[in-house]
PDB file of C-alpha atoms in Angstrom:
ATOM      1  CA  MET A  22      59.957 185.028 105.413  1.00 97.00           C
ATOM      2  CA  ILE A  23      59.874 181.395 104.368  1.00 98.00           C
ATOM      3  CA  LYS A  24      62.316 178.620 104.926  1.00 98.00           C
ATOM      4  CA  VAL A  25      62.760 175.774 102.445  1.00 98.00           C
ATOM      5  CA  SER A  26      64.101 172.740 104.298  1.00 98.00           C
ATOM      6  CA  VAL A  27      65.692 169.983 102.405  1.00 98.00           C
ATOM      7  CA  MET A  28      66.355 167.027 105.008  1.00 98.00           C
ATOM      8  CA  TYR A  29      67.931 163.765 104.345  1.00 98.00           C
ATOM      9  CA  PRO A  30      66.713 160.841 106.457  1.00 98.00           C
ATOM     10  CA  GLN A  31      69.291 158.868 108.158  1.00 97.00           C
ATOM     11  CA  GLN A  32      69.762 155.376 106.493  1.00 95.00           C
ATOM     12  CA  ALA A  33      72.088 152.745 107.758  1.00 91.00           C
ATOM     13  CA  GLY A  34      75.063 152.422 105.451  1.00 93.00           C
ATOM     14  CA  ALA A  35      73.919 155.276 102.941  1.00 96.00           C
ATOM     15  CA  ARG A  36      76.674 157.769 101.941  1.00 98.00           C
ATOM     16  CA  PHE A  37      76.524 161.324 102.679  1.00 98.00           C
ATOM     17  CA  ASP A  38      79.546 163.573 101.862  1.00 98.00           C
ATOM     18  CA  HIS A  39      79.206 166.416 104.442  1.00 98.00           C
ATOM     19  CA  ALA A  40      82.276 168.197 103.110  1.00 98.00           C
ATOM     20  CA  TYR A  41      80.980 168.222  99.602  1.00 98.00           C
ATOM     21  CA  TYR A  42      77.639 169.268 100.776  1.00 98.00           C
ATOM     22  CA  ARG A  43      78.964 172.384 102.751  1.00 98.00           C
ATOM     23  CA  ASP A  44      81.892 173.364 100.431  1.00 98.00           C
ATOM     24  CA  SER A  45      80.627 172.773  96.910  1.00 98.00           C
ATOM     25  CA  HIS A  46      76.857 171.891  96.563  1.00 98.00           C
ATOM     26  CA  MET A  47      75.348 174.434  99.139  1.00 98.00           C
ATOM     27  CA  PRO A  48      77.512 177.319  97.970  1.00 98.00           C
ATOM     28  CA  MET A  49      76.489 176.507  94.212  1.00 98.00           C
ATOM     29  CA  VAL A  50      72.865 176.492  95.137  1.00 98.00           C
ATOM     30  CA  LYS A  51      73.027 179.911  96.876  1.00 98.00           C
ATOM     31  CA  GLN A  52      75.012 181.321  93.903  1.00 98.00           C
ATOM     32  CA  ARG A  53      72.261 180.098  91.410  1.00 98.00           C
ATOM     33  CA  LEU A  54      69.322 181.301  93.600  1.00 97.00           C
ATOM     34  CA  GLY A  55      71.035 184.807  94.129  1.00 97.00           C
ATOM     35  CA  SER A  56      68.812 187.236  95.584  1.00 96.00           C
ATOM     36  CA  ALA A  57      65.808 184.779  95.782  1.00 96.00           C
ATOM     37  CA  CYS A  58      67.638 183.498  98.778  1.00 97.00           C
ATOM     38  CA  SER A  59      68.695 185.777 101.546  1.00 97.00           C
ATOM     39  CA  HIS A  60      70.984 183.215 103.272  1.00 98.00           C
ATOM     40  CA  TYR A  61      71.041 179.496 104.180  1.00 98.00           C
ATOM     41  CA  THR A  62      72.005 177.339 107.087  1.00 98.00           C
ATOM     42  CA  VAL A  63      73.315 173.633 107.080  1.00 98.00           C
ATOM     43  CA  ASP A  64      72.930 170.960 109.658  1.00 98.00           C
ATOM     44  CA  ARG A  65      74.770 167.577 110.322  1.00 98.00           C
ATOM     45  CA  GLY A  66      72.734 165.091 112.327  1.00 98.00           C
ATOM     46  CA  LEU A  67      74.358 164.008 115.485  1.00 96.00           C
ATOM     47  CA  ALA A  68      71.624 162.059 117.617  1.00 96.00           C
ATOM     48  CA  GLY A  69      68.013 161.604 118.281  1.00 96.00           C
ATOM     49  CA  ALA A  70      66.333 161.962 121.617  1.00 89.00           C
ATOM     50  CA  SER A  71      68.216 159.172 123.364  1.00 85.00           C
ATOM     51  CA  PRO A  72      72.032 159.478 123.788  1.00 79.00           C
ATOM     52  CA  GLY A  73      73.854 157.625 121.048  1.00 86.00           C
ATOM     53  CA  SER A  74      70.629 157.192 118.935  1.00 94.00           C
ATOM     54  CA  ALA A  75      70.691 157.993 115.290  1.00 96.00           C
ATOM     55  CA  PRO A  76      69.243 161.309 114.282  1.00 97.00           C
ATOM     56  CA  ALA A  77      66.053 161.225 112.059  1.00 98.00           C
ATOM     57  CA  PHE A  78      67.970 163.312 109.330  1.00 98.00           C
ATOM     58  CA  VAL A  79      71.816 162.774 108.591  1.00 98.00           C
ATOM     59  CA  ALA A  80      71.920 166.278 107.156  1.00 98.00           C
ATOM     60  CA  ALA A  81      69.739 169.164 106.270  1.00 98.00           C
ATOM     61  CA  CYS A  82      69.743 172.620 104.687  1.00 98.00           C
ATOM     62  CA  HIS A  83      67.409 175.504 105.086  1.00 98.00           C
ATOM     63  CA  LEU A  84      66.972 178.248 102.421  1.00 98.00           C
ATOM     64  CA  PHE A  85      65.640 181.442 103.744  1.00 98.00           C
ATOM     65  CA  CYS A  86      63.514 183.442 101.054  1.00 98.00           C
ATOM     66  CA  ASP A  87      61.073 186.280 100.922  1.00 96.00           C
ATOM     67  CA  SER A  88      58.231 183.852  99.641  1.00 96.00           C
ATOM     68  CA  ILE A  89      57.461 180.566  97.976  1.00 94.00           C
ATOM     69  CA  GLU A  90      57.211 182.422  94.633  1.00 94.00           C
ATOM     70  CA  ALA A  91      60.510 184.121  94.918  1.00 95.00           C
ATOM     71  CA  PHE A  92      62.048 180.609  95.842  1.00 96.00           C
ATOM     72  CA  GLN A  93      60.439 178.973  92.809  1.00 94.00           C
ATOM     73  CA  ALA A  94      61.408 181.672  90.489  1.00 95.00           C
ATOM     74  CA  GLY A  95      64.962 181.405  91.486  1.00 96.00           C
ATOM     75  CA  PHE A  96      65.203 177.677  91.614  1.00 96.00           C
ATOM     76  CA  GLY A  97      63.245 176.735  88.495  1.00 95.00           C
ATOM     77  CA  PRO A  98      65.747 177.726  85.825  1.00 97.00           C
ATOM     78  CA  HIS A  99      68.622 175.909  87.759  1.00 97.00           C
ATOM     79  CA  ALA A 100      66.588 172.946  89.106  1.00 96.00           C
ATOM     80  CA  GLN A 101      68.084 170.590  86.515  1.00 97.00           C
ATOM     81  CA  GLU A 102      71.760 171.446  87.440  1.00 98.00           C
ATOM     82  CA  ILE A 103      71.233 171.483  91.177  1.00 97.00           C
ATOM     83  CA  MET A 104      69.407 168.127  91.163  1.00 96.00           C
ATOM     84  CA  ALA A 105      72.110 166.703  88.972  1.00 97.00           C
ATOM     85  CA  ASP A 106      74.822 167.492  91.489  1.00 98.00           C
ATOM     86  CA  VAL A 107      73.180 165.599  94.314  1.00 98.00           C
ATOM     87  CA  ALA A 108      74.431 162.170  93.314  1.00 98.00           C
ATOM     88  CA  ASN A 109      77.973 163.830  94.134  1.00 98.00           C
ATOM     89  CA  TYR A 110      77.300 163.552  97.850  1.00 98.00           C
ATOM     90  CA  THR A 111      74.165 161.172  98.431  1.00 98.00           C
ATOM     91  CA  HIS A 112      71.730 158.913  97.084  1.00 98.00           C
ATOM     92  CA  ILE A 113      69.435 159.503  99.997  1.00 98.00           C
ATOM     93  CA  ALA A 114      65.917 160.881  98.884  1.00 97.00           C
ATOM     94  CA  PRO A 115      65.350 163.950 100.755  1.00 97.00           C
ATOM     95  CA  VAL A 116      62.156 165.254 102.527  1.00 97.00           C
ATOM     96  CA  LEU A 117      61.343 168.785 101.431  1.00 97.00           C
ATOM     97  CA  GLN A 118      59.278 171.135 103.449  1.00 97.00           C
ATOM     98  CA  ILE A 119      58.237 174.788 103.054  1.00 97.00           C
ATOM     99  CA  SER A 120      57.642 176.619 106.570  1.00 98.00           C
ATOM    100  CA  GLU A 121      56.806 179.955 107.600  1.00 98.00           C
ATOM    101  CA  VAL A 122      59.415 181.356 109.852  1.00 98.00           C
ATOM    102  CA  VAL A 123      57.366 182.294 112.890  1.00 98.00           C
ATOM    103  CA  VAL A 124      60.292 183.175 115.098  1.00 98.00           C
ATOM    104  CA  GLY A 125      63.618 183.567 113.078  1.00 95.00           C
TER     105      GLY A 125
ATOM    106  CA  MET B   1      77.221 175.176 118.327  1.00 97.00           C
ATOM    107  CA  ILE B   2      74.503 172.622 118.290  1.00 98.00           C
ATOM    108  CA  LYS B   3      70.734 172.788 117.573  1.00 98.00           C
ATOM    109  CA  VAL B   4      68.114 170.879 119.245  1.00 98.00           C
ATOM    110  CA  SER B   5      65.215 170.395 116.946  1.00 98.00           C
ATOM    111  CA  VAL B   6      61.857 169.487 118.095  1.00 98.00           C
ATOM    112  CA  MET B   7      59.653 168.686 115.150  1.00 98.00           C
ATOM    113  CA  TYR B   8      55.958 167.809 115.204  1.00 98.00           C
ATOM    114  CA  PRO B   9      54.862 165.446 112.376  1.00 98.00           C
ATOM    115  CA  GLN B  10      51.715 166.465 110.390  1.00 97.00           C
ATOM    116  CA  GLN B  11      48.829 164.291 111.436  1.00 95.00           C
ATOM    117  CA  ALA B  12      45.490 164.751 109.795  1.00 91.00           C
ATOM    118  CA  GLY B  13      42.941 166.156 112.401  1.00 93.00           C
ATOM    119  CA  ALA B  14      45.666 166.659 115.091  1.00 96.00           C
ATOM    120  CA  ARG B  15      45.515 169.896 117.058  1.00 98.00           C
ATOM    121  CA  PHE B  16      48.332 172.316 117.237  1.00 98.00           C
ATOM    122  CA  ASP B  17      47.976 175.723 118.664  1.00 98.00           C
ATOM    123  CA  HIS B  18      50.498 177.791 116.970  1.00 98.00           C
ATOM    124  CA  ALA B  19      49.606 180.919 118.925  1.00 98.00           C
ATOM    125  CA  TYR B  20      50.081 179.323 122.197  1.00 98.00           C
ATOM    126  CA  TYR B  21      53.301 177.697 121.014  1.00 98.00           C
ATOM    127  CA  ARG B  22      54.997 180.939 119.876  1.00 98.00           C
ATOM    128  CA  ASP B  23      53.625 183.130 122.579  1.00 98.00           C
ATOM    129  CA  SER B  24      53.721 180.860 125.699  1.00 98.00           C
ATOM    130  CA  HIS B  25      55.472 177.868 125.358  1.00 98.00           C
ATOM    131  CA  MET B  26      58.502 178.565 123.616  1.00 98.00           C
ATOM    132  CA  PRO B  27      59.207 181.951 125.684  1.00 98.00           C
ATOM    133  CA  MET B  28      58.833 179.649 128.849  1.00 98.00           C
ATOM    134  CA  VAL B  29      61.266 177.247 127.573  1.00 98.00           C
ATOM    135  CA  LYS B  30      63.741 179.979 126.658  1.00 98.00           C
ATOM    136  CA  GLN B  31      63.154 181.548 130.066  1.00 98.00           C
ATOM    137  CA  ARG B  32      63.879 178.097 131.698  1.00 98.00           C
ATOM    138  CA  LEU B  33      66.870 177.404 129.694  1.00 97.00           C
ATOM    139  CA  GLY B  34      68.442 180.682 130.461  1.00 97.00           C
ATOM    140  CA  SER B  35      72.000 181.217 129.209  1.00 96.00           C
ATOM    141  CA  ALA B  36      71.966 177.392 128.195  1.00 96.00           C
ATOM    142  CA  CYS B  37      70.184 178.467 124.829  1.00 97.00           C
ATOM    143  CA  SER B  38      71.538 181.437 123.042  1.00 97.00           C
ATOM    144  CA  HIS B  39      68.437 181.726 120.791  1.00 98.00           C
ATOM    145  CA  TYR B  40      65.786 179.686 119.079  1.00 98.00           C
ATOM    146  CA  THR B  41      63.590 179.778 116.163  1.00 98.00           C
ATOM    147  CA  VAL B  42      60.002 178.612 115.456  1.00 98.00           C
ATOM    148  CA  ASP B  43      58.504 177.310 112.205  1.00 98.00           C
ATOM    149  CA  ARG B  44      55.035 176.600 110.881  1.00 98.00           C
ATOM    150  CA  GLY B  45      54.636 173.929 108.362  1.00 98.00           C
ATOM    151  CA  LEU B  46      53.152 175.272 105.179  1.00 96.00           C
ATOM    152  CA  ALA B  47      53.553 172.733 102.377  1.00 96.00           C
ATOM    153  CA  GLY B  48      55.506 169.631 101.117  1.00 96.00           C
ATOM    154  CA  ALA B  49      57.433 169.323  97.853  1.00 90.00           C
ATOM    155  CA  SER B  50      54.503 169.621  95.860  1.00 85.00           C
ATOM    156  CA  PRO B  51      52.143 172.567  95.845  1.00 79.00           C
ATOM    157  CA  GLY B  52      49.088 172.051  98.136  1.00 86.00           C
ATOM    158  CA  SER B  53      50.890 168.839  99.685  1.00 94.00           C
ATOM    159  CA  ALA B  54      50.898 168.697 103.541  1.00 96.00           C
ATOM    160  CA  PRO B  55      54.335 169.456 105.201  1.00 97.00           C
ATOM    161  CA  ALA B  56      56.088 166.621 106.921  1.00 98.00           C
ATOM    162  CA  PHE B  57      56.030 168.751 110.187  1.00 98.00           C
ATOM    163  CA  VAL B  58      53.166 170.932 111.395  1.00 98.00           C
ATOM    164  CA  ALA B  59      55.586 172.809 113.521  1.00 98.00           C
ATOM    165  CA  ALA B  60      58.994 172.814 114.871  1.00 98.00           C
ATOM    166  CA  CYS B  61      61.427 174.716 117.275  1.00 98.00           C
ATOM    167  CA  HIS B  62      65.243 174.929 117.122  1.00 98.00           C
ATOM    168  CA  LEU B  63      67.238 175.685 120.071  1.00 98.00           C
ATOM    169  CA  PHE B  64      70.684 176.764 119.602  1.00 98.00           C
ATOM    170  CA  CYS B  65      73.269 175.848 122.608  1.00 98.00           C
ATOM    171  CA  ASP B  66      76.868 175.715 122.873  1.00 96.00           C
ATOM    172  CA  SER B  67      76.883 171.996 123.375  1.00 96.00           C
ATOM    173  CA  ILE B  68      74.784 168.927 123.942  1.00 94.00           C
ATOM    174  CA  GLU B  69      75.810 168.904 127.705  1.00 94.00           C
ATOM    175  CA  ALA B  70      75.012 172.719 128.093  1.00 95.00           C
ATOM    176  CA  PHE B  71      71.540 171.858 126.752  1.00 96.00           C
ATOM    177  CA  GLN B  72      71.166 168.946 129.005  1.00 93.00           C
ATOM    178  CA  ALA B  73      72.187 170.910 132.118  1.00 95.00           C
ATOM    179  CA  GLY B  74      69.757 173.609 131.316  1.00 96.00           C
ATOM    180  CA  PHE B  75      66.827 171.403 130.166  1.00 96.00           C
ATOM    181  CA  GLY B  76      67.103 168.664 132.984  1.00 95.00           C
ATOM    182  CA  PRO B  77      65.846 170.684 135.998  1.00 97.00           C
ATOM    183  CA  HIS B  78      62.904 171.882 133.901  1.00 97.00           C
ATOM    184  CA  ALA B  79      61.997 168.971 131.849  1.00 96.00           C
ATOM    185  CA  GLN B  80      58.992 168.001 133.980  1.00 97.00           C
ATOM    186  CA  GLU B  81      57.325 171.438 133.885  1.00 98.00           C
ATOM    187  CA  ILE B  82      58.149 172.137 129.998  1.00 97.00           C
ATOM    188  CA  MET B  83      56.724 168.427 129.143  1.00 96.00           C
ATOM    189  CA  ALA B  84      53.688 169.244 131.132  1.00 97.00           C
ATOM    190  CA  ASP B  85      52.988 172.196 129.148  1.00 98.00           C
ATOM    191  CA  VAL B  86      52.915 170.382 125.809  1.00 98.00           C
ATOM    192  CA  ALA B  87      49.306 169.241 126.184  1.00 98.00           C
ATOM    193  CA  ASN B  88      48.255 172.885 126.045  1.00 98.00           C
ATOM    194  CA  TYR B  89      49.118 173.090 122.509  1.00 98.00           C
ATOM    195  CA  THR B  90      49.093 169.534 120.898  1.00 98.00           C
ATOM    196  CA  HIS B  91      49.010 165.765 121.395  1.00 98.00           C
ATOM    197  CA  ILE B  92      51.270 165.085 118.709  1.00 98.00           C
ATOM    198  CA  ALA B  93      54.424 163.343 119.763  1.00 97.00           C
ATOM    199  CA  PRO B  94      57.606 165.155 118.402  1.00 97.00           C
ATOM    200  CA  VAL B  95      60.710 164.042 116.702  1.00 97.00           C
ATOM    201  CA  LEU B  96      63.770 165.349 118.632  1.00 97.00           C
ATOM    202  CA  GLN B  97      67.047 165.674 116.853  1.00 97.00           C
ATOM    203  CA  ILE B  98      70.435 167.121 117.857  1.00 97.00           C
ATOM    204  CA  SER B  99      72.443 168.495 115.026  1.00 98.00           C
ATOM    205  CA  GLU B 100      75.811 170.163 114.472  1.00 98.00           C
ATOM    206  CA  VAL B 101      75.348 173.665 112.967  1.00 98.00           C
ATOM    207  CA  VAL B 102      77.588 173.396 109.945  1.00 98.00           C
ATOM    208  CA  VAL B 103      76.681 176.771 108.436  1.00 98.00           C
ATOM    209  CA  GLY B 104      74.672 179.088 110.809  1.00 95.00           C
TER     210      GLY B 104
END
């Protein structure tokens, strides 16, 4: 199992519409990916290591897929539509990472 | 539900013993935290956004707890022991983040 993480770095003053991300963008992504994505999770950053400090990432999602190839096959045909929707909730450029799920 | 993420930035040449992290460190952390942590996950970074690129984080764990206070109460008494074990698998300084689990 692999995990595609899309993480939005905290930026002072930058907009991030958490409700749109949760209620509209992510369900759309899951619908387009179909069976290529078994499930996904969504995080909202609260704090860093010190109380009251800003989190490194204001929000993130994690898409769980059987393999990188399965993700690419599912995402590719819908990449343009999915990317075009990002501006509806943020202009922060995300960090994308693919990980092996060692303990799930 | 909150999630305490401990993420180790990729550093060229830096050691990270994934087997020790999975088989020794993380089970010890879970044992010490007890009921303060319902479960945890472990990732191993594979790649960044481009094929063959390095991941932002070489490894990460995510500890799921009822609240920040529950995590702090569980972690505090064992912080010294847990932190002392880190040198057994890496010298990379991690990024710690606390997030709200919006979709779990």
